[in-house]
Amino acid sequence: MNNRNRGKNTSDDSLFESEKQVETLKMAVQDMHYLLSRAYPEKASSELAGNRYRLKTRQIQAIRGASASQKQLLNRKYKEVTAEEFRGKTVYIDGFNVLILLESLLSGAYIFEGLDGCFRDLSGVHGTYKRVNQTLPSLELVADFFQQCNIGKLCWIFDRPVSNSGRICQLISEFANERELSWETSLEFNPDHFLAIREECIISSDAWILDHCKKWFNLIRYLVDQENLNAHIIQFSLA
């Protein structure tokens, strides 16, 4: 674990570092937004935009995460809440989604701020989760947020089918016990649906969850602003 990071792929600098590449990606996101807003399927929209701008696979993955239709943007914005609403409340957190994103951010990977204001990365679980050097620092950031906002209870939800999901639950439970944090962990076979039907606020950047949940909070935006995190962030907008 000591030498394991969740950072960039070897090709990422060539795909995302230059101003020319970023401007191309911004145009592709705007095109994809146009198509999605006119009811084109996501896969077809990303393929059209990708072909037009001759994007590589990871670039297409980035624009898919950053794009959304106008209807989706309005719906997500309407349901977004502020940190001031959390005092004494129970909050649910999309475990792998948030943890892996924070690990990627802290390791210097490229992070993409989508049209909905949410941050996304290019990492994934791929059937198994492996703890990295940035796991504990990521938990420390969430702990700071938990205490600053006086949250009543934080419930971490993880995918039961993912290998090592039980281990990360154990790690988080031990971390919380040592710091006397009111945290719980749970393994679910369908965590997306489980989170979407909660009446309480959800922390996630998963597009499907944001489209179907009752209310959500942009934790990564909060942490980037409050903690002055130094990250490789590429911002997308319609302007």
mmCIF file of C-alpha atoms in Angstrom:
data_model
loop_
_atom_site.group_PDB
_atom_site.id
_atom_site.type_symbol
_atom_site.label_atom_id
_atom_site.label_comp_id
_atom_site.label_asym_id
_atom_site.label_seq_id
_atom_site.Cartn_x
_atom_site.Cartn_y
_atom_site.Cartn_z
ATOM 1 C CA MET A 1 0.000 0.000 0.000
ATOM 2 C CA ASN A 2 2.868 2.384 0.784
ATOM 3 C CA ASN A 3 3.703 3.060 -2.864
ATOM 4 C CA ARG A 4 0.195 2.846 -4.296
ATOM 5 C CA ASN A 5 -1.454 6.026 -5.590
ATOM 6 C CA ARG A 6 -4.606 6.841 -7.518
ATOM 7 C CA GLY A 7 -2.954 9.389 -9.777
ATOM 8 C CA LYS A 8 -2.678 10.083 -13.471
ATOM 9 C CA ASN A 9 -2.336 7.509 -16.200
ATOM 10 C CA THR A 10 0.896 7.816 -18.134
ATOM 11 C CA SER A 11 -0.958 9.296 -21.126
ATOM 12 C CA ASP A 12 -3.037 11.841 -19.213
ATOM 13 C CA ASP A 13 -0.665 14.797 -19.536
ATOM 14 C CA SER A 14 -0.714 14.483 -23.316
ATOM 15 C CA LEU A 15 -4.525 14.274 -23.268
ATOM 16 C CA PHE A 16 -5.388 17.006 -20.769
ATOM 17 C CA GLU A 17 -2.428 19.276 -20.010
ATOM 18 C CA SER A 18 -2.223 21.631 -22.992
ATOM 19 C CA GLU A 19 -4.504 24.621 -23.443
ATOM 20 C CA LYS A 20 -5.312 23.409 -26.951
ATOM 21 C CA GLN A 21 -6.515 20.037 -25.674
ATOM 22 C CA VAL A 22 -8.620 21.664 -22.950
ATOM 23 C CA GLU A 23 -10.269 24.039 -25.433
ATOM 24 C CA THR A 24 -11.087 21.091 -27.688
ATOM 25 C CA LEU A 25 -12.662 19.225 -24.778
ATOM 26 C CA LYS A 26 -14.716 22.291 -23.826
ATOM 27 C CA MET A 27 -16.154 22.484 -27.338
ATOM 28 C CA ALA A 28 -16.910 18.752 -27.254
ATOM 29 C CA VAL A 29 -18.770 19.153 -23.937
ATOM 30 C CA GLN A 30 -20.829 22.017 -25.378
ATOM 31 C CA ASP A 31 -21.694 19.904 -28.423
ATOM 32 C CA MET A 32 -22.646 16.970 -26.248
ATOM 33 C CA HIS A 33 -24.836 19.213 -24.084
ATOM 34 C CA TYR A 34 -26.623 20.383 -27.247
ATOM 35 C CA LEU A 35 -27.279 16.794 -28.324
ATOM 36 C CA LEU A 36 -28.390 15.587 -24.889
ATOM 37 C CA SER A 37 -30.778 18.531 -24.587
ATOM 38 C CA ARG A 38 -32.409 17.345 -27.800
ATOM 39 C CA ALA A 39 -32.899 13.826 -26.447
ATOM 40 C CA TYR A 40 -29.944 12.149 -28.155
ATOM 41 C CA PRO A 41 -28.773 9.117 -26.121
ATOM 42 C CA GLU A 42 -25.634 9.649 -24.044
ATOM 43 C CA LYS A 43 -23.594 7.020 -25.869
ATOM 44 C CA ALA A 44 -24.498 8.357 -29.312
ATOM 45 C CA SER A 45 -23.858 11.934 -28.186
ATOM 46 C CA SER A 46 -20.395 11.127 -26.835
ATOM 47 C CA GLU A 47 -19.528 9.164 -29.961
ATOM 48 C CA LEU A 48 -20.583 12.046 -32.229
ATOM 49 C CA ALA A 49 -18.627 14.596 -30.210
ATOM 50 C CA GLY A 50 -15.674 12.252 -29.896
ATOM 51 C CA ASN A 51 -15.539 11.566 -33.616
ATOM 52 C CA ARG A 52 -15.874 15.245 -34.516
ATOM 53 C CA TYR A 53 -12.925 16.255 -32.347
ATOM 54 C CA ARG A 54 -10.958 13.005 -32.750
ATOM 55 C CA LEU A 55 -10.899 12.340 -29.028
ATOM 56 C CA LYS A 56 -9.185 9.432 -27.333
ATOM 57 C CA THR A 57 -11.044 6.989 -25.059
ATOM 58 C CA ARG A 58 -10.143 8.760 -21.793
ATOM 59 C CA GLN A 59 -11.061 12.129 -23.270
ATOM 60 C CA ILE A 60 -14.475 10.769 -24.247
ATOM 61 C CA GLN A 61 -14.844 9.407 -20.718
ATOM 62 C CA ALA A 62 -14.102 12.906 -19.399
ATOM 63 C CA ILE A 63 -16.657 14.702 -21.580
ATOM 64 C CA ARG A 64 -19.328 12.123 -20.746
ATOM 65 C CA GLY A 65 -18.838 12.816 -17.061
ATOM 66 C CA ALA A 66 -18.871 16.571 -17.582
ATOM 67 C CA SER A 67 -21.916 16.791 -19.847
ATOM 68 C CA ALA A 68 -25.631 16.862 -19.093
ATOM 69 C CA SER A 69 -28.812 18.042 -20.764
ATOM 70 C CA GLN A 70 -30.395 21.364 -19.871
ATOM 71 C CA LYS A 71 -33.227 19.537 -18.134
ATOM 72 C CA GLN A 72 -30.744 17.569 -16.019
ATOM 73 C CA LEU A 73 -28.845 20.716 -15.076
ATOM 74 C CA LEU A 74 -31.985 22.506 -13.910
ATOM 75 C CA ASN A 75 -33.200 19.470 -11.967
ATOM 76 C CA ARG A 76 -29.859 18.977 -10.204
ATOM 77 C CA LYS A 77 -29.530 22.663 -9.359
ATOM 78 C CA TYR A 78 -33.027 22.730 -7.868
ATOM 79 C CA LYS A 79 -32.203 19.840 -5.492
ATOM 80 C CA GLU A 80 -28.759 21.056 -4.387
ATOM 81 C CA VAL A 81 -28.503 22.108 -0.728
ATOM 82 C CA THR A 82 -25.952 24.082 1.297
ATOM 83 C CA ALA A 83 -23.818 22.964 4.242
ATOM 84 C CA GLU A 84 -25.786 25.191 6.601
ATOM 85 C CA GLU A 85 -28.681 22.707 6.458
ATOM 86 C CA PHE A 86 -26.730 19.839 8.036
ATOM 87 C CA ARG A 87 -26.626 20.736 11.719
ATOM 88 C CA GLY A 88 -27.805 17.702 13.675
ATOM 89 C CA LYS A 89 -29.021 15.919 10.533
ATOM 90 C CA THR A 90 -28.261 12.486 9.087
ATOM 91 C CA VAL A 91 -26.411 12.555 5.775
ATOM 92 C CA TYR A 92 -25.749 9.656 3.393
ATOM 93 C CA ILE A 93 -22.520 9.445 1.408
ATOM 94 C CA ASP A 94 -21.861 7.468 -1.769
ATOM 95 C CA GLY A 95 -18.785 5.689 -0.411
ATOM 96 C CA PHE A 96 -16.713 4.614 -3.396
ATOM 97 C CA ASN A 97 -17.787 7.590 -5.508
ATOM 98 C CA VAL A 98 -16.603 10.153 -2.949
ATOM 99 C CA LEU A 99 -13.606 8.290 -1.555
ATOM 100 C CA ILE A 100 -12.035 7.432 -4.906
ATOM 101 C CA LEU A 101 -12.604 10.968 -6.179
ATOM 102 C CA LEU A 102 -10.863 12.441 -3.143
ATOM 103 C CA GLU A 103 -8.009 9.951 -3.475
ATOM 104 C CA SER A 104 -7.587 10.932 -7.123
ATOM 105 C CA LEU A 105 -7.694 14.636 -6.315
ATOM 106 C CA LEU A 106 -5.071 14.338 -3.570
ATOM 107 C CA SER A 107 -2.789 12.231 -5.759
ATOM 108 C CA GLY A 108 -2.609 14.839 -8.520
ATOM 109 C CA ALA A 109 -4.876 13.170 -11.047
ATOM 110 C CA TYR A 110 -6.925 15.293 -13.444
ATOM 111 C CA ILE A 111 -10.324 16.234 -12.025
ATOM 112 C CA PHE A 112 -13.152 17.543 -14.188
ATOM 113 C CA GLU A 113 -15.754 20.060 -13.033
ATOM 114 C CA GLY A 114 -18.852 19.325 -15.087
ATOM 115 C CA LEU A 115 -21.625 21.588 -16.290
ATOM 116 C CA ASP A 116 -23.574 20.725 -13.123
ATOM 117 C CA GLY A 117 -20.716 21.951 -10.899
ATOM 118 C CA CYS A 118 -19.843 18.434 -9.740
ATOM 119 C CA PHE A 119 -16.318 17.067 -9.852
ATOM 120 C CA ARG A 120 -15.501 13.742 -11.466
ATOM 121 C CA ASP A 121 -12.382 11.740 -12.183
ATOM 122 C CA LEU A 122 -11.354 8.929 -14.500
ATOM 123 C CA SER A 123 -10.752 6.260 -11.870
ATOM 124 C CA GLY A 124 -13.079 3.381 -11.171
ATOM 125 C CA VAL A 125 -13.566 0.435 -8.860
ATOM 126 C CA HIS A 126 -13.410 -2.195 -11.642
ATOM 127 C CA GLY A 127 -14.731 -4.927 -9.376
ATOM 128 C CA THR A 128 -12.265 -4.451 -6.550
ATOM 129 C CA TYR A 129 -11.205 -1.585 -4.287
ATOM 130 C CA LYS A 130 -7.579 -1.119 -3.238
ATOM 131 C CA ARG A 131 -6.583 1.222 -0.470
ATOM 132 C CA VAL A 132 -3.978 3.807 -1.503
ATOM 133 C CA ASN A 133 -1.695 6.375 0.132
ATOM 134 C CA GLN A 134 -4.416 9.000 -0.069
ATOM 135 C CA THR A 135 -7.162 6.959 1.626
ATOM 136 C CA LEU A 136 -6.596 8.175 5.188
ATOM 137 C CA PRO A 137 -6.008 11.825 4.157
ATOM 138 C CA SER A 138 -9.299 11.626 2.268
ATOM 139 C CA LEU A 139 -11.087 10.396 5.385
ATOM 140 C CA GLU A 140 -9.499 13.237 7.359
ATOM 141 C CA LEU A 141 -11.007 15.747 4.924
ATOM 142 C CA VAL A 142 -14.455 14.211 5.323
ATOM 143 C CA ALA A 143 -14.008 14.235 9.109
ATOM 144 C CA ASP A 144 -13.192 17.961 9.016
ATOM 145 C CA PHE A 145 -16.329 18.597 6.968
ATOM 146 C CA PHE A 146 -18.414 16.467 9.353
ATOM 147 C CA GLN A 147 -17.250 18.425 12.384
ATOM 148 C CA GLN A 148 -17.364 21.865 10.774
ATOM 149 C CA CYS A 149 -20.989 21.380 9.719
ATOM 150 C CA ASN A 150 -22.076 19.766 13.017
ATOM 151 C CA ILE A 151 -23.637 16.828 11.189
ATOM 152 C CA GLY A 152 -25.635 14.484 13.407
ATOM 153 C CA LYS A 153 -24.660 11.233 11.663
ATOM 154 C CA LEU A 154 -22.826 10.306 8.476
ATOM 155 C CA CYS A 155 -23.786 7.024 6.793
ATOM 156 C CA TRP A 156 -21.262 5.583 4.336
ATOM 157 C CA ILE A 157 -22.845 3.336 1.688
ATOM 158 C CA PHE A 158 -20.673 0.917 -0.295
ATOM 159 C CA ASP A 159 -21.274 -1.638 -3.053
ATOM 160 C CA ARG A 160 -21.471 -5.086 -1.487
ATOM 161 C CA PRO A 161 -20.424 -6.942 -4.695
ATOM 162 C CA VAL A 162 -17.138 -5.005 -4.899
ATOM 163 C CA SER A 163 -14.173 -6.955 -3.569
ATOM 164 C CA ASN A 164 -12.644 -5.442 -0.390
ATOM 165 C CA SER A 165 -15.765 -3.371 0.312
ATOM 166 C CA GLY A 166 -15.963 -5.017 3.723
ATOM 167 C CA ARG A 167 -12.381 -4.007 4.473
ATOM 168 C CA ILE A 168 -12.941 -0.340 3.685
ATOM 169 C CA CYS A 169 -16.045 -0.386 5.879
ATOM 170 C CA GLN A 170 -13.931 -1.790 8.713
ATOM 171 C CA LEU A 171 -11.234 0.832 8.142
ATOM 172 C CA ILE A 172 -13.792 3.653 8.232
ATOM 173 C CA SER A 173 -15.434 2.261 11.366
ATOM 174 C CA GLU A 174 -12.070 2.071 13.145
ATOM 175 C CA PHE A 175 -11.184 5.584 11.934
ATOM 176 C CA ALA A 176 -14.491 6.948 13.264
ATOM 177 C CA ASN A 177 -14.196 5.144 16.600
ATOM 178 C CA GLU A 178 -10.701 6.530 17.198
ATOM 179 C CA ARG A 179 -11.958 10.067 16.571
ATOM 180 C CA GLU A 180 -15.339 9.591 18.240
ATOM 181 C CA LEU A 181 -17.250 10.418 15.057
ATOM 182 C CA SER A 182 -20.878 9.433 14.622
ATOM 183 C CA TRP A 183 -20.333 7.467 11.430
ATOM 184 C CA GLU A 184 -21.949 4.286 10.161
ATOM 185 C CA THR A 185 -21.080 2.021 7.244
ATOM 186 C CA SER A 186 -23.376 -0.202 5.212
ATOM 187 C CA LEU A 187 -22.976 -2.604 2.303
ATOM 188 C CA GLU A 188 -25.765 -2.595 -0.300
ATOM 189 C CA PHE A 189 -26.292 -4.694 -3.417
ATOM 190 C CA ASN A 190 -27.782 -1.681 -5.245
ATOM 191 C CA PRO A 191 -26.340 1.399 -3.536
ATOM 192 C CA ASP A 192 -27.455 3.820 -6.266
ATOM 193 C CA HIS A 193 -31.131 2.976 -5.776
ATOM 194 C CA PHE A 194 -30.685 2.825 -2.002
ATOM 195 C CA LEU A 195 -29.276 6.359 -1.978
ATOM 196 C CA ALA A 196 -31.749 7.765 -4.484
ATOM 197 C CA ILE A 197 -34.798 6.898 -2.378
ATOM 198 C CA ARG A 198 -33.463 8.388 0.885
ATOM 199 C CA GLU A 199 -35.351 11.359 2.263
ATOM 200 C CA GLU A 200 -32.092 12.632 3.765
ATOM 201 C CA CYS A 201 -29.421 14.523 1.826
ATOM 202 C CA ILE A 202 -27.049 12.522 -0.396
ATOM 203 C CA ILE A 203 -23.385 13.235 -1.089
ATOM 204 C CA SER A 204 -22.415 11.952 -4.521
ATOM 205 C CA SER A 205 -21.370 13.087 -7.978
ATOM 206 C CA ASP A 206 -22.913 10.075 -9.716
ATOM 207 C CA ALA A 207 -25.145 11.417 -12.481
ATOM 208 C CA TRP A 208 -27.903 8.829 -12.086
ATOM 209 C CA ILE A 209 -28.106 9.409 -8.331
ATOM 210 C CA LEU A 210 -28.215 13.187 -8.784
ATOM 211 C CA ASP A 211 -31.048 12.830 -11.277
ATOM 212 C CA HIS A 212 -33.138 10.623 -8.992
ATOM 213 C CA CYS A 213 -32.353 11.654 -5.401
ATOM 214 C CA LYS A 214 -34.438 14.017 -3.261
ATOM 215 C CA LYS A 215 -31.562 16.389 -2.417
ATOM 216 C CA TRP A 216 -27.791 16.387 -2.656
ATOM 217 C CA PHE A 217 -24.677 18.264 -1.559
ATOM 218 C CA ASN A 218 -21.524 19.069 -3.544
ATOM 219 C CA LEU A 219 -18.913 17.943 -1.002
ATOM 220 C CA ILE A 220 -15.907 18.166 -3.318
ATOM 221 C CA ARG A 221 -16.732 21.793 -4.185
ATOM 222 C CA TYR A 222 -16.986 22.522 -0.456
ATOM 223 C CA LEU A 223 -13.629 20.890 0.298
ATOM 224 C CA VAL A 224 -11.832 22.519 -2.629
ATOM 225 C CA ASP A 225 -13.021 25.927 -1.410
ATOM 226 C CA GLN A 226 -12.658 25.423 2.346
ATOM 227 C CA GLU A 227 -9.390 23.508 2.386
ATOM 228 C CA ASN A 228 -7.719 25.339 -0.524
ATOM 229 C CA LEU A 229 -6.880 22.008 -2.116
ATOM 230 C CA ASN A 230 -4.270 22.118 -4.845
ATOM 231 C CA ALA A 231 -5.671 20.001 -7.659
ATOM 232 C CA HIS A 232 -5.493 19.575 -11.427
ATOM 233 C CA ILE A 233 -9.037 20.759 -12.128
ATOM 234 C CA ILE A 234 -10.385 21.262 -15.635
ATOM 235 C CA GLN A 235 -13.575 23.336 -15.624
ATOM 236 C CA PHE A 236 -16.313 23.052 -18.211
ATOM 237 C CA SER A 237 -19.073 25.582 -18.837
ATOM 238 C CA LEU A 238 -21.547 26.657 -21.504
ATOM 239 C CA ALA A 239 -20.085 30.151 -21.785
#
